[in-house]
Tab-separated table of C-alpha atoms in Angstrom:
chain	number	residue	atom	x	y	z
F	823	MET	CA	16.118	19.339	-5.974
F	824	ASP	CA	14.085	22.320	-4.853
F	825	ASP	CA	10.423	22.024	-5.771
F	826	ASP	CA	10.583	25.307	-7.698
F	827	GLN	CA	13.384	24.104	-9.995
F	828	THR	CA	11.912	23.175	-13.357
F	829	ILE	CA	12.870	20.231	-15.558
F	830	THR	CA	12.155	21.053	-19.200
F	831	ASN	CA	13.658	18.152	-21.147
F	832	LEU	CA	14.561	14.492	-20.957
F	833	GLU	CA	18.316	14.916	-20.501
F	834	GLN	CA	17.778	17.176	-17.485
F	835	LEU	CA	15.468	14.585	-15.949
F	836	ILE	CA	17.889	11.694	-16.498
F	837	GLU	CA	20.842	13.693	-15.153
F	838	GLN	CA	18.912	14.693	-12.037
F	839	LEU	CA	17.787	11.101	-11.386
F	840	ASP	CA	21.298	9.781	-11.967
F	841	SER	CA	23.003	12.288	-9.658
F	842	THR	CA	20.464	11.693	-6.867
F	843	THR	CA	20.549	7.877	-6.973
F	844	ARG	CA	24.075	6.888	-8.009
F	845	ASP	CA	25.457	6.369	-4.478
F	846	ARG	CA	22.485	4.379	-3.155
F	847	GLU	CA	22.017	0.622	-2.960
F	848	ARG	CA	18.280	0.828	-3.646
F	849	VAL	CA	16.167	3.373	-5.518
F	850	ASP	CA	12.673	4.066	-4.181
F	851	MET	CA	9.994	6.691	-4.826
F	852	HIS	CA	11.306	8.783	-1.919
F	853	LEU	CA	14.557	9.258	-3.851
F	854	ILE	CA	12.764	9.937	-7.128
F	855	LEU	CA	10.623	12.602	-5.457
F	856	ALA	CA	13.767	14.118	-3.942
F	857	ALA	CA	15.229	14.305	-7.458
F	858	VAL	CA	12.304	15.946	-9.244
F	859	GLY	CA	10.318	17.672	-6.478
F	860	SER	CA	6.815	17.091	-5.163
F	861	ARG	CA	5.262	19.574	-7.613
F	862	SER	CA	6.723	17.960	-10.733
F	863	PHE	CA	3.650	16.062	-11.946
F	864	GLY	CA	4.837	16.100	-15.560
F	865	SER	CA	8.262	14.712	-14.658
F	866	LEU	CA	6.701	11.913	-12.602
F	867	ILE	CA	4.305	10.931	-15.392
F	868	LEU	CA	7.304	10.915	-17.731
F	869	ILE	CA	9.254	8.704	-15.314
F	870	ALA	CA	6.333	6.251	-15.116
F	871	GLY	CA	6.223	6.095	-18.914
F	872	LEU	CA	9.978	5.574	-19.224
F	873	ILE	CA	9.994	2.854	-16.554
F	874	THR	CA	7.192	1.033	-18.376
F	875	LEU	CA	9.142	1.283	-21.643
F	876	ALA	CA	12.578	0.372	-20.271
F	877	PRO	CA	13.249	-3.363	-20.812
F	878	LEU	CA	15.328	-3.686	-17.644
F	879	ILE	CA	12.596	-2.375	-15.348
F	880	GLY	CA	9.333	-2.494	-17.265
F	881	ASP	CA	9.650	-6.258	-17.702
F	882	ILE	CA	9.529	-6.866	-13.929
F	883	PRO	CA	6.207	-8.624	-13.187
F	884	GLY	CA	3.788	-6.210	-11.585
F	885	MET	CA	5.732	-3.095	-12.600
F	886	PRO	CA	3.205	-1.907	-15.254
F	887	THR	CA	0.406	-2.231	-12.680
F	888	LEU	CA	2.459	-0.339	-10.096
F	889	MET	CA	3.208	2.431	-12.613
F	890	GLY	CA	-0.479	2.483	-13.555
F	891	LEU	CA	-1.404	3.086	-9.915
F	892	LEU	CA	1.189	5.850	-9.646
F	893	VAL	CA	-0.124	7.563	-12.789
F	894	LEU	CA	-3.722	7.257	-11.603
F	895	LEU	CA	-2.800	8.960	-8.315
F	896	LEU	CA	-0.897	11.668	-10.200
F	897	SER	CA	-3.721	12.263	-12.668
F	898	CYS	CA	-6.417	12.470	-9.998
F	899	GLN	CA	-4.370	15.013	-8.069
F	900	LEU	CA	-3.817	17.032	-11.238
F	901	LEU	CA	-7.578	17.073	-11.776
F	902	LEU	CA	-8.049	18.208	-8.175
F	903	ARG	CA	-5.465	20.973	-8.791
F	904	ARG	CA	-3.240	19.905	-5.904
F	905	ARG	CA	0.021	21.847	-5.802
F	906	ARG	CA	1.996	19.059	-4.151
F	907	LEU	CA	1.878	15.346	-4.771
F	908	TRP	CA	0.746	12.905	-2.085
F	909	LEU	CA	1.642	9.212	-2.318
F	910	PRO	CA	0.923	6.400	0.188
F	911	ARG	CA	3.899	5.235	2.242
F	912	TRP	CA	3.863	1.700	0.812
F	913	LEU	CA	4.254	3.122	-2.713
F	914	LEU	CA	6.989	5.548	-1.644
F	915	GLU	CA	8.936	2.631	-0.168
F	916	ARG	CA	8.787	0.353	-3.225
F	917	SER	CA	12.313	0.032	-4.601
F	918	ILE	CA	14.610	-1.631	-7.124
F	919	SER	CA	18.371	-2.125	-7.075
F	920	GLN	CA	20.494	0.861	-8.018
F	921	ALA	CA	22.380	-1.268	-10.556
F	922	ARG	CA	19.187	-2.091	-12.440
F	923	PHE	CA	18.048	1.529	-12.259
F	924	ALA	CA	21.426	2.792	-13.524
F	925	LYS	CA	21.267	0.422	-16.504
F	926	ALA	CA	17.809	1.719	-17.353
F	927	MET	CA	19.086	5.324	-17.138
F	928	LYS	CA	21.938	4.412	-19.491
F	929	PHE	CA	19.448	2.843	-21.915
F	930	MET	CA	17.291	5.993	-21.880
F	931	ARG	CA	20.212	8.424	-22.117
F	932	LYS	CA	21.069	7.311	-25.657
F	933	PRO	CA	17.939	8.641	-27.390
F	934	ALA	CA	17.387	11.534	-24.952
F	935	HIS	CA	19.637	14.011	-26.772
F	936	HIS	CA	17.856	13.429	-30.089
F	937	ILE	CA	14.404	13.573	-28.500
F	938	ASP	CA	15.204	16.853	-26.741
F	939	LYS	CA	16.068	18.474	-30.076
F	940	LEU	CA	12.443	17.952	-31.127
F	941	LEU	CA	10.942	19.519	-27.999
F	942	LYS	CA	9.755	23.124	-27.955
F	943	PRO	CA	6.821	25.124	-26.617
F	944	ARG	CA	4.008	24.946	-29.207
F	945	LEU	CA	0.238	24.608	-29.084
F	946	THR	CA	0.732	25.437	-25.411
F	947	TYR	CA	-3.025	25.753	-24.825
F	948	LEU	CA	-3.099	21.945	-24.975
F	949	THR	CA	-0.849	21.723	-21.903
F	950	GLN	CA	-2.635	24.197	-19.601
F	951	GLY	CA	-6.159	24.903	-18.416
F	952	PRO	CA	-8.677	22.550	-20.112
F	953	GLY	CA	-5.824	20.976	-22.088
F	954	LEU	CA	-4.094	19.980	-18.866
F	955	TYR	CA	-7.272	18.329	-17.591
F	956	THR	CA	-7.578	16.442	-20.887
F	957	ILE	CA	-4.034	15.125	-20.481
F	958	ALA	CA	-4.855	14.078	-16.907
F	959	LEU	CA	-7.982	12.229	-18.071
F	960	ILE	CA	-6.070	10.487	-20.872
F	961	CYS	CA	-3.344	9.436	-18.427
F	962	SER	CA	-6.034	8.133	-16.062
F	963	ALA	CA	-7.485	6.031	-18.878
F	964	VAL	CA	-4.039	4.645	-19.718
F	965	ALA	CA	-3.412	3.874	-16.035
F	966	LEU	CA	-6.670	1.937	-15.735
F	967	MET	CA	-5.722	-0.158	-18.783
F	968	MET	CA	-2.282	-1.096	-17.461
F	969	PRO	CA	-3.167	-4.041	-15.153
F	970	PRO	CA	-4.757	-6.121	-17.969
F	971	MET	CA	-1.858	-5.116	-20.226
F	972	GLU	CA	0.379	-7.385	-18.137
F	973	PHE	CA	-1.367	-10.330	-19.824
F	974	ILE	CA	-1.328	-8.959	-23.397
F	975	PRO	CA	2.115	-9.065	-25.042
F	976	PHE	CA	3.542	-5.685	-26.148
F	977	SER	CA	0.486	-3.711	-25.012
F	978	ALA	CA	2.380	-2.138	-22.084
F	979	ASN	CA	4.707	-0.588	-24.664
F	980	PHE	CA	1.768	1.445	-25.989
F	981	ALA	CA	1.002	2.614	-22.455
F	982	GLY	CA	4.613	3.503	-21.742
F	983	ALA	CA	4.917	5.454	-24.977
F	984	ALA	CA	1.634	7.326	-24.399
F	985	LEU	CA	2.671	8.283	-20.861
F	986	THR	CA	6.133	9.306	-22.041
F	987	LEU	CA	4.616	11.612	-24.660
F	988	SER	CA	2.205	13.089	-22.106
F	989	GLY	CA	4.983	13.680	-19.577
F	990	LEU	CA	7.214	15.296	-22.199
F	991	ALA	CA	4.295	17.456	-23.324
F	992	LEU	CA	3.829	18.742	-19.763
F	993	ILE	CA	7.484	19.500	-18.969
F	994	ALA	CA	8.235	21.074	-22.375
F	995	ARG	CA	4.781	22.700	-22.831
F	996	ASP	CA	4.641	20.955	-26.207
F	997	GLY	CA	1.008	20.512	-27.266
F	998	LEU	CA	1.994	18.553	-30.369
F	999	LEU	CA	3.309	15.766	-28.149
F	1000	ALA	CA	0.062	15.863	-26.192
F	1001	LEU	CA	-1.846	15.267	-29.445
F	1002	LEU	CA	0.470	12.385	-30.319
F	1003	GLY	CA	-0.135	10.958	-26.858
F	1004	PHE	CA	-3.900	11.158	-27.390
F	1005	GLY	CA	-3.546	9.295	-30.686
F	1006	LEU	CA	-1.316	6.624	-29.180
F	1007	THR	CA	-3.824	6.099	-26.380
F	1008	GLY	CA	-6.505	5.484	-29.007
F	1009	LEU	CA	-4.239	2.925	-30.689
F	1010	ALA	CA	-3.661	1.219	-27.327
F	1011	VAL	CA	-7.394	0.944	-26.726
F	1012	GLY	CA	-7.876	-0.513	-30.201
F	1013	PHE	CA	-4.978	-2.952	-29.764
F	1014	ILE	CA	-6.286	-4.223	-26.427
F	1015	GLY	CA	-9.787	-4.561	-27.841
F	1016	TYR	CA	-8.471	-6.500	-30.827
F	1017	GLN	CA	-6.343	-8.822	-28.649
F	1018	THR	CA	-9.274	-9.394	-26.290
F	1019	LEU	CA	-11.516	-10.500	-29.179
F	1020	LEU	CA	-8.952	-12.982	-30.515
């Protein structure tokens, strides 16, 4: 995909990922970047959230931590106002089997149509300027919480959902989803704090 082509909903993202990866044996970050473009910060945050949520990929040991690192790199570069994403080679080369990836895409395709019906540009000031920096800071906070989440059952689901909402907010310019993502992040912090005290 050309970097200037814009993904604005979940179905477009899934279709682009599917068409780019279907004939490969392995799916790595090089392929994912080829599918969405190196300027598509929102799409990549959304992908990290979906991977963390998807039971076929997110359950792989170490995957939430890896997605947390990816989101932290994305968020820092958003804060620095970089136009193109940079990722280290070792992260770009991390891969999973195409069969596992395709099953995860199939799992996510089912609710995508219904989710996309709810998306629309609203409260757009929350997805640009200072609002964009707030989203980047929230995503950074979620990313930093993801390694310990590997040891707390179900907590990674909060992280995946918060990142998914933030990514959708960015690609659809939907500030309401950004607000929901902020709230879910607060719930994740509370949940982790509660589980830590038990």
